[in-house]
Amino acid sequence: GLYVNLNKAGFRPGDEFTVAMNEAEKIGATIILGDRDVEVTLQRLAEALRKTLLKSDLAELEQSLSESAPANTIVDINDPNFKDQMSFYVETMKNKENVKLSMEQLRKVAPEIYQAMVGERDAYMANGLDKLGVFPTIVAVMGMAHIDGVETILQQRGWEPVPLLCKA
């Protein structure tokens, strides 16, 4: 599968979470895993797929996401240059604006899928963070696709934005 090929090419999806957990353990920080259970997300995704997608919708979604991806970011697992292609794609998609554009396209073309994969999880994570007021300092590590949604929900609840200390 995709993750096996990514690992073979030296990519480790989710490493940022492992690094964050290790650093938190080093300083004795309390670690709270704040995302929704993956089984619930997969169940919601299956429901969304049953509700909204026909083969033509899948083609439209794929076309739309391809069009929203930055130029020269096509990746072919069978290509001998897969690692270089994937490196370029990963670096390109680390750009917050590119992620935002892709999420807007997903929301427009497949709103049920967007809600299951992103919107509902944004709300879940924001609710969890909102309940952590007992801690003087909170560091949240999440996928870039969730930052805007979680931030918006928390600001609607009176949270003040804090400038990013690292490049997003």
mmCIF file with all atom_site columns, C-alpha atoms in Angstrom:
data_model
loop_
_atom_site.group_PDB
_atom_site.id
_atom_site.type_symbol
_atom_site.label_atom_id
_atom_site.label_alt_id
_atom_site.label_comp_id
_atom_site.label_asym_id
_atom_site.label_entity_id
_atom_site.label_seq_id
_atom_site.pdbx_PDB_ins_code
_atom_site.Cartn_x
_atom_site.Cartn_y
_atom_site.Cartn_z
_atom_site.occupancy
_atom_site.B_iso_or_equiv
_atom_site.pdbx_formal_charge
_atom_site.auth_seq_id
_atom_site.auth_comp_id
_atom_site.auth_asym_id
_atom_site.auth_atom_id
_atom_site.pdbx_PDB_model_num
ATOM 1   C CA . GLY A 1 1   ? 0.000   0.000  0.000   1.00 0.00 ? 1   GLY A CA 1
ATOM 2   C CA . LEU A 1 2   ? 0.847   3.670  0.024   1.00 0.00 ? 2   LEU A CA 1
ATOM 3   C CA . TYR A 1 3   ? 2.371   3.698  3.528   1.00 0.00 ? 3   TYR A CA 1
ATOM 4   C CA . VAL A 1 4   ? 4.617   0.720  2.752   1.00 0.00 ? 4   VAL A CA 1
ATOM 5   C CA . ASN A 1 5   ? 5.938   2.523  -0.330  1.00 0.00 ? 5   ASN A CA 1
ATOM 6   C CA . LEU A 1 6   ? 6.369   5.751  1.632   1.00 0.00 ? 6   LEU A CA 1
ATOM 7   C CA . ASN A 1 7   ? 8.354   3.914  4.310   1.00 0.00 ? 7   ASN A CA 1
ATOM 8   C CA . LYS A 1 8   ? 10.528  2.232  1.670   1.00 0.00 ? 8   LYS A CA 1
ATOM 9   C CA . ALA A 1 9   ? 11.306  5.664  0.238   1.00 0.00 ? 9   ALA A CA 1
ATOM 10  C CA . GLY A 1 10  ? 12.321  6.961  3.676   1.00 0.00 ? 10  GLY A CA 1
ATOM 11  C CA . PHE A 1 11  ? 9.130   8.882  4.526   1.00 0.00 ? 11  PHE A CA 1
ATOM 12  C CA . ARG A 1 12  ? 7.512   8.305  7.864   1.00 0.00 ? 12  ARG A CA 1
ATOM 13  C CA . PRO A 1 13  ? 4.014   9.815  7.946   1.00 0.00 ? 13  PRO A CA 1
ATOM 14  C CA . GLY A 1 14  ? 3.189   10.936 11.464  1.00 0.00 ? 14  GLY A CA 1
ATOM 15  C CA . ASP A 1 15  ? 6.796   11.365 12.612  1.00 0.00 ? 15  ASP A CA 1
ATOM 16  C CA . GLU A 1 16  ? 5.975   14.880 13.819  1.00 0.00 ? 16  GLU A CA 1
ATOM 17  C CA . PHE A 1 17  ? 3.603   13.371 16.364  1.00 0.00 ? 17  PHE A CA 1
ATOM 18  C CA . THR A 1 18  ? 6.221   10.893 17.557  1.00 0.00 ? 18  THR A CA 1
ATOM 19  C CA . VAL A 1 19  ? 8.758   13.703 17.956  1.00 0.00 ? 19  VAL A CA 1
ATOM 20  C CA . ALA A 1 20  ? 6.219   15.816 19.864  1.00 0.00 ? 20  ALA A CA 1
ATOM 21  C CA . MET A 1 21  ? 5.424   12.923 22.221  1.00 0.00 ? 21  MET A CA 1
ATOM 22  C CA . ASN A 1 22  ? 9.114   12.207 22.848  1.00 0.00 ? 22  ASN A CA 1
ATOM 23  C CA . GLU A 1 23  ? 9.838   15.871 23.581  1.00 0.00 ? 23  GLU A CA 1
ATOM 24  C CA . ALA A 1 24  ? 6.845   16.095 25.916  1.00 0.00 ? 24  ALA A CA 1
ATOM 25  C CA . GLU A 1 25  ? 8.022   13.011 27.797  1.00 0.00 ? 25  GLU A CA 1
ATOM 26  C CA . LYS A 1 26  ? 11.524  14.511 28.162  1.00 0.00 ? 26  LYS A CA 1
ATOM 27  C CA . ILE A 1 27  ? 10.162  17.536 30.022  1.00 0.00 ? 27  ILE A CA 1
ATOM 28  C CA . GLY A 1 28  ? 7.513   15.628 31.974  1.00 0.00 ? 28  GLY A CA 1
ATOM 29  C CA . ALA A 1 29  ? 4.584   17.284 30.207  1.00 0.00 ? 29  ALA A CA 1
ATOM 30  C CA . THR A 1 30  ? 1.117   15.806 30.463  1.00 0.00 ? 30  THR A CA 1
ATOM 31  C CA . ILE A 1 31  ? 0.220   14.209 27.140  1.00 0.00 ? 31  ILE A CA 1
ATOM 32  C CA . ILE A 1 32  ? -3.397  14.138 26.060  1.00 0.00 ? 32  ILE A CA 1
ATOM 33  C CA . LEU A 1 33  ? -4.294  12.509 22.774  1.00 0.00 ? 33  LEU A CA 1
ATOM 34  C CA . GLY A 1 34  ? -7.043  14.789 21.517  1.00 0.00 ? 34  GLY A CA 1
ATOM 35  C CA . ASP A 1 35  ? -8.171  13.432 18.161  1.00 0.00 ? 35  ASP A CA 1
ATOM 36  C CA . ARG A 1 36  ? -11.298 11.390 17.664  1.00 0.00 ? 36  ARG A CA 1
ATOM 37  C CA . ASP A 1 37  ? -10.899 7.597  17.678  1.00 0.00 ? 37  ASP A CA 1
ATOM 38  C CA . VAL A 1 38  ? -9.849  6.433  14.209  1.00 0.00 ? 38  VAL A CA 1
ATOM 39  C CA . GLU A 1 39  ? -12.585 3.783  14.159  1.00 0.00 ? 39  GLU A CA 1
ATOM 40  C CA . VAL A 1 40  ? -15.244 6.478  14.550  1.00 0.00 ? 40  VAL A CA 1
ATOM 41  C CA . THR A 1 41  ? -13.657 8.521  11.757  1.00 0.00 ? 41  THR A CA 1
ATOM 42  C CA . LEU A 1 42  ? -13.513 5.484  9.464   1.00 0.00 ? 42  LEU A CA 1
ATOM 43  C CA . GLN A 1 43  ? -17.149 4.671  10.219  1.00 0.00 ? 43  GLN A CA 1
ATOM 44  C CA . ARG A 1 44  ? -18.178 8.267  9.479   1.00 0.00 ? 44  ARG A CA 1
ATOM 45  C CA . LEU A 1 45  ? -16.118 8.221  6.280   1.00 0.00 ? 45  LEU A CA 1
ATOM 46  C CA . ALA A 1 46  ? -17.823 5.009  5.141   1.00 0.00 ? 46  ALA A CA 1
ATOM 47  C CA . GLU A 1 47  ? -21.228 6.600  5.816   1.00 0.00 ? 47  GLU A CA 1
ATOM 48  C CA . ALA A 1 48  ? -20.205 9.701  3.879   1.00 0.00 ? 48  ALA A CA 1
ATOM 49  C CA . LEU A 1 49  ? -19.036 7.603  0.937   1.00 0.00 ? 49  LEU A CA 1
ATOM 50  C CA . ARG A 1 50  ? -22.322 5.667  0.871   1.00 0.00 ? 50  ARG A CA 1
ATOM 51  C CA . LYS A 1 51  ? -24.334 8.888  0.975   1.00 0.00 ? 51  LYS A CA 1
ATOM 52  C CA . THR A 1 52  ? -22.564 10.975 -1.574  1.00 0.00 ? 52  THR A CA 1
ATOM 53  C CA . LEU A 1 53  ? -20.317 9.218  -4.004  1.00 0.00 ? 53  LEU A CA 1
ATOM 54  C CA . LEU A 1 54  ? -21.073 7.567  -7.261  1.00 0.00 ? 54  LEU A CA 1
ATOM 55  C CA . LYS A 1 55  ? -18.281 6.703  -9.692  1.00 0.00 ? 55  LYS A CA 1
ATOM 56  C CA . SER A 1 56  ? -18.777 10.017 -11.492 1.00 0.00 ? 56  SER A CA 1
ATOM 57  C CA . ASP A 1 57  ? -18.456 11.864 -8.171  1.00 0.00 ? 57  ASP A CA 1
ATOM 58  C CA . LEU A 1 58  ? -15.179 10.042 -7.467  1.00 0.00 ? 58  LEU A CA 1
ATOM 59  C CA . ALA A 1 59  ? -13.837 11.127 -10.850 1.00 0.00 ? 59  ALA A CA 1
ATOM 60  C CA . GLU A 1 60  ? -14.948 14.717 -10.190 1.00 0.00 ? 60  GLU A CA 1
ATOM 61  C CA . LEU A 1 61  ? -13.320 14.660 -6.756  1.00 0.00 ? 61  LEU A CA 1
ATOM 62  C CA . GLU A 1 62  ? -10.051 13.283 -8.129  1.00 0.00 ? 62  GLU A CA 1
ATOM 63  C CA . GLN A 1 63  ? -10.047 15.832 -10.973 1.00 0.00 ? 63  GLN A CA 1
ATOM 64  C CA . SER A 1 64  ? -10.843 18.696 -8.615  1.00 0.00 ? 64  SER A CA 1
ATOM 65  C CA . LEU A 1 65  ? -8.121  17.776 -6.144  1.00 0.00 ? 65  LEU A CA 1
ATOM 66  C CA . SER A 1 66  ? -5.626  17.303 -8.984  1.00 0.00 ? 66  SER A CA 1
ATOM 67  C CA . GLU A 1 67  ? -6.465  20.750 -10.320 1.00 0.00 ? 67  GLU A CA 1
ATOM 68  C CA . SER A 1 68  ? -6.066  22.322 -6.879  1.00 0.00 ? 68  SER A CA 1
ATOM 69  C CA . ALA A 1 69  ? -2.657  20.694 -6.328  1.00 0.00 ? 69  ALA A CA 1
ATOM 70  C CA . PRO A 1 70  ? 0.320   22.853 -7.222  1.00 0.00 ? 70  PRO A CA 1
ATOM 71  C CA . ALA A 1 71  ? 1.964   22.253 -10.590 1.00 0.00 ? 71  ALA A CA 1
ATOM 72  C CA . ASN A 1 72  ? 4.522   19.454 -10.926 1.00 0.00 ? 72  ASN A CA 1
ATOM 73  C CA . THR A 1 73  ? 3.299   17.517 -7.885  1.00 0.00 ? 73  THR A CA 1
ATOM 74  C CA . ILE A 1 74  ? 2.262   14.298 -9.637  1.00 0.00 ? 74  ILE A CA 1
ATOM 75  C CA . VAL A 1 75  ? 3.688   11.254 -7.860  1.00 0.00 ? 75  VAL A CA 1
ATOM 76  C CA . ASP A 1 76  ? 3.962   7.805  -9.429  1.00 0.00 ? 76  ASP A CA 1
ATOM 77  C CA . ILE A 1 77  ? 4.792   4.990  -7.000  1.00 0.00 ? 77  ILE A CA 1
ATOM 78  C CA . ASN A 1 78  ? 6.217   2.882  -9.849  1.00 0.00 ? 78  ASN A CA 1
ATOM 79  C CA . ASP A 1 79  ? 8.542   5.611  -11.134 1.00 0.00 ? 79  ASP A CA 1
ATOM 80  C CA . PRO A 1 80  ? 12.241  5.102  -10.273 1.00 0.00 ? 80  PRO A CA 1
ATOM 81  C CA . ASN A 1 81  ? 12.270  8.764  -9.187  1.00 0.00 ? 81  ASN A CA 1
ATOM 82  C CA . PHE A 1 82  ? 9.427   8.150  -6.707  1.00 0.00 ? 82  PHE A CA 1
ATOM 83  C CA . LYS A 1 83  ? 11.458  9.345  -3.710  1.00 0.00 ? 83  LYS A CA 1
ATOM 84  C CA . ASP A 1 84  ? 12.366  12.640 -5.393  1.00 0.00 ? 84  ASP A CA 1
ATOM 85  C CA . GLN A 1 85  ? 8.791   13.130 -6.618  1.00 0.00 ? 85  GLN A CA 1
ATOM 86  C CA . MET A 1 86  ? 7.411   12.401 -3.159  1.00 0.00 ? 86  MET A CA 1
ATOM 87  C CA . SER A 1 87  ? 9.918   14.744 -1.494  1.00 0.00 ? 87  SER A CA 1
ATOM 88  C CA . PHE A 1 88  ? 8.836   17.553 -3.820  1.00 0.00 ? 88  PHE A CA 1
ATOM 89  C CA . TYR A 1 89  ? 5.146   16.778 -3.236  1.00 0.00 ? 89  TYR A CA 1
ATOM 90  C CA . VAL A 1 90  ? 5.517   16.618 0.556   1.00 0.00 ? 90  VAL A CA 1
ATOM 91  C CA . GLU A 1 91  ? 7.453   19.885 0.695   1.00 0.00 ? 91  GLU A CA 1
ATOM 92  C CA . THR A 1 92  ? 4.918   21.556 -1.591  1.00 0.00 ? 92  THR A CA 1
ATOM 93  C CA . MET A 1 93  ? 1.974   20.356 0.471   1.00 0.00 ? 93  MET A CA 1
ATOM 94  C CA . LYS A 1 94  ? 3.572   21.544 3.711   1.00 0.00 ? 94  LYS A CA 1
ATOM 95  C CA . ASN A 1 95  ? 2.634   25.014 2.556   1.00 0.00 ? 95  ASN A CA 1
ATOM 96  C CA . LYS A 1 96  ? -0.424  26.124 4.526   1.00 0.00 ? 96  LYS A CA 1
ATOM 97  C CA . GLU A 1 97  ? -2.004  27.806 1.504   1.00 0.00 ? 97  GLU A CA 1
ATOM 98  C CA . ASN A 1 98  ? -1.766  24.607 -0.577  1.00 0.00 ? 98  ASN A CA 1
ATOM 99  C CA . VAL A 1 99  ? -3.387  22.576 2.202   1.00 0.00 ? 99  VAL A CA 1
ATOM 100 C CA . LYS A 1 100 ? -6.081  25.215 2.592   1.00 0.00 ? 100 LYS A CA 1
ATOM 101 C CA . LEU A 1 101 ? -6.801  25.156 -1.149  1.00 0.00 ? 101 LEU A CA 1
ATOM 102 C CA . SER A 1 102 ? -7.038  21.347 -1.167  1.00 0.00 ? 102 SER A CA 1
ATOM 103 C CA . MET A 1 103 ? -9.388  21.366 1.831   1.00 0.00 ? 103 MET A CA 1
ATOM 104 C CA . GLU A 1 104 ? -11.600 24.025 0.203   1.00 0.00 ? 104 GLU A CA 1
ATOM 105 C CA . GLN A 1 105 ? -11.827 21.861 -2.926  1.00 0.00 ? 105 GLN A CA 1
ATOM 106 C CA . LEU A 1 106 ? -12.686 18.779 -0.870  1.00 0.00 ? 106 LEU A CA 1
ATOM 107 C CA . ARG A 1 107 ? -15.364 20.713 1.043   1.00 0.00 ? 107 ARG A CA 1
ATOM 108 C CA . LYS A 1 108 ? -16.850 21.998 -2.224  1.00 0.00 ? 108 LYS A CA 1
ATOM 109 C CA . VAL A 1 109 ? -16.804 18.745 -4.213  1.00 0.00 ? 109 VAL A CA 1
ATOM 110 C CA . ALA A 1 110 ? -17.453 16.227 -1.412  1.00 0.00 ? 110 ALA A CA 1
ATOM 111 C CA . PRO A 1 111 ? -18.870 18.019 1.651   1.00 0.00 ? 111 PRO A CA 1
ATOM 112 C CA . GLU A 1 112 ? -19.892 14.811 3.437   1.00 0.00 ? 112 GLU A CA 1
ATOM 113 C CA . ILE A 1 113 ? -16.376 13.422 3.122   1.00 0.00 ? 113 ILE A CA 1
ATOM 114 C CA . TYR A 1 114 ? -14.865 16.730 4.233   1.00 0.00 ? 114 TYR A CA 1
ATOM 115 C CA . GLN A 1 115 ? -17.097 16.755 7.315   1.00 0.00 ? 115 GLN A CA 1
ATOM 116 C CA . ALA A 1 116 ? -16.210 13.161 8.252   1.00 0.00 ? 116 ALA A CA 1
ATOM 117 C CA . MET A 1 117 ? -12.470 13.571 7.736   1.00 0.00 ? 117 MET A CA 1
ATOM 118 C CA . VAL A 1 118 ? -11.880 17.182 8.742   1.00 0.00 ? 118 VAL A CA 1
ATOM 119 C CA . GLY A 1 119 ? -14.851 19.219 10.017  1.00 0.00 ? 119 GLY A CA 1
ATOM 120 C CA . GLU A 1 120 ? -16.080 16.831 12.699  1.00 0.00 ? 120 GLU A CA 1
ATOM 121 C CA . ARG A 1 121 ? -12.541 16.176 13.893  1.00 0.00 ? 121 ARG A CA 1
ATOM 122 C CA . ASP A 1 122 ? -11.843 19.924 14.062  1.00 0.00 ? 122 ASP A CA 1
ATOM 123 C CA . ALA A 1 123 ? -14.846 20.286 16.374  1.00 0.00 ? 123 ALA A CA 1
ATOM 124 C CA . TYR A 1 124 ? -13.769 17.272 18.442  1.00 0.00 ? 124 TYR A CA 1
ATOM 125 C CA . MET A 1 125 ? -10.226 18.592 18.898  1.00 0.00 ? 125 MET A CA 1
ATOM 126 C CA . ALA A 1 126 ? -11.425 22.140 19.645  1.00 0.00 ? 126 ALA A CA 1
ATOM 127 C CA . ASN A 1 127 ? -13.851 20.815 22.282  1.00 0.00 ? 127 ASN A CA 1
ATOM 128 C CA . GLY A 1 128 ? -11.040 18.843 23.886  1.00 0.00 ? 128 GLY A CA 1
ATOM 129 C CA . LEU A 1 129 ? -8.682  21.824 23.923  1.00 0.00 ? 129 LEU A CA 1
ATOM 130 C CA . ASP A 1 130 ? -11.412 24.073 25.286  1.00 0.00 ? 130 ASP A CA 1
ATOM 131 C CA . LYS A 1 131 ? -11.740 21.767 28.299  1.00 0.00 ? 131 LYS A CA 1
ATOM 132 C CA . LEU A 1 132 ? -8.030  21.996 29.141  1.00 0.00 ? 132 LEU A CA 1
ATOM 133 C CA . GLY A 1 133 ? -8.225  25.376 30.849  1.00 0.00 ? 133 GLY A CA 1
ATOM 134 C CA . VAL A 1 134 ? -6.741  23.814 33.993  1.00 0.00 ? 134 VAL A CA 1
ATOM 135 C CA . PHE A 1 135 ? -3.301  23.826 32.345  1.00 0.00 ? 135 PHE A CA 1
ATOM 136 C CA . PRO A 1 136 ? -1.351  27.102 32.255  1.00 0.00 ? 136 PRO A CA 1
ATOM 137 C CA . THR A 1 137 ? 0.290   26.220 28.922  1.00 0.00 ? 137 THR A CA 1
ATOM 138 C CA . ILE A 1 138 ? -1.079  24.011 26.162  1.00 0.00 ? 138 ILE A CA 1
ATOM 139 C CA . VAL A 1 139 ? 0.772   22.846 23.075  1.00 0.00 ? 139 VAL A CA 1
ATOM 140 C CA . ALA A 1 140 ? -1.423  21.246 20.419  1.00 0.00 ? 140 ALA A CA 1
ATOM 141 C CA . VAL A 1 141 ? 0.123   19.211 17.620  1.00 0.00 ? 141 VAL A CA 1
ATOM 142 C CA . MET A 1 142 ? -2.222  18.455 14.734  1.00 0.00 ? 142 MET A CA 1
ATOM 143 C CA . GLY A 1 143 ? -2.251  17.995 11.004  1.00 0.00 ? 143 GLY A CA 1
ATOM 144 C CA . MET A 1 144 ? -2.109  21.203 9.027   1.00 0.00 ? 144 MET A CA 1
ATOM 145 C CA . ALA A 1 145 ? -5.547  20.546 7.512   1.00 0.00 ? 145 ALA A CA 1
ATOM 146 C CA . HIS A 1 146 ? -7.068  21.011 10.980  1.00 0.00 ? 146 HIS A CA 1
ATOM 147 C CA . ILE A 1 147 ? -5.355  24.210 12.133  1.00 0.00 ? 147 ILE A CA 1
ATOM 148 C CA . ASP A 1 148 ? -7.743  26.742 10.581  1.00 0.00 ? 148 ASP A CA 1
ATOM 149 C CA . GLY A 1 149 ? -10.883 24.896 11.663  1.00 0.00 ? 149 GLY A CA 1
ATOM 150 C CA . VAL A 1 150 ? -9.763  24.322 15.253  1.00 0.00 ? 150 VAL A CA 1
ATOM 151 C CA . GLU A 1 151 ? -8.471  27.890 15.508  1.00 0.00 ? 151 GLU A CA 1
ATOM 152 C CA . THR A 1 152 ? -11.775 29.315 14.198  1.00 0.00 ? 152 THR A CA 1
ATOM 153 C CA . ILE A 1 153 ? -13.861 27.286 16.654  1.00 0.00 ? 153 ILE A CA 1
ATOM 154 C CA . LEU A 1 154 ? -11.673 28.281 19.603  1.00 0.00 ? 154 LEU A CA 1
ATOM 155 C CA . GLN A 1 155 ? -11.714 31.968 18.627  1.00 0.00 ? 155 GLN A CA 1
ATOM 156 C CA . GLN A 1 156 ? -15.522 31.820 18.465  1.00 0.00 ? 156 GLN A CA 1
ATOM 157 C CA . ARG A 1 157 ? -15.343 30.653 22.081  1.00 0.00 ? 157 ARG A CA 1
ATOM 158 C CA . GLY A 1 158 ? -13.186 33.589 23.142  1.00 0.00 ? 158 GLY A CA 1
ATOM 159 C CA . TRP A 1 159 ? -9.690  32.178 22.756  1.00 0.00 ? 159 TRP A CA 1
ATOM 160 C CA . GLU A 1 160 ? -7.065  34.701 21.705  1.00 0.00 ? 160 GLU A CA 1
ATOM 161 C CA . PRO A 1 161 ? -4.858  33.860 18.724  1.00 0.00 ? 161 PRO A CA 1
ATOM 162 C CA . VAL A 1 162 ? -1.173  33.306 19.469  1.00 0.00 ? 162 VAL A CA 1
ATOM 163 C CA . PRO A 1 163 ? 1.347   33.960 16.697  1.00 0.00 ? 163 PRO A CA 1
ATOM 164 C CA . LEU A 1 164 ? 3.023   30.830 15.357  1.00 0.00 ? 164 LEU A CA 1
ATOM 165 C CA . LEU A 1 165 ? 6.595   30.419 16.520  1.00 0.00 ? 165 LEU A CA 1
ATOM 166 C CA . CYS A 1 166 ? 7.461   28.083 13.684  1.00 0.00 ? 166 CYS A CA 1
ATOM 167 C CA . LYS A 1 167 ? 6.930   28.134 9.954   1.00 0.00 ? 167 LYS A CA 1
ATOM 168 C CA . ALA A 1 168 ? 3.600   26.527 8.974   1.00 0.00 ? 168 ALA A CA 1
#
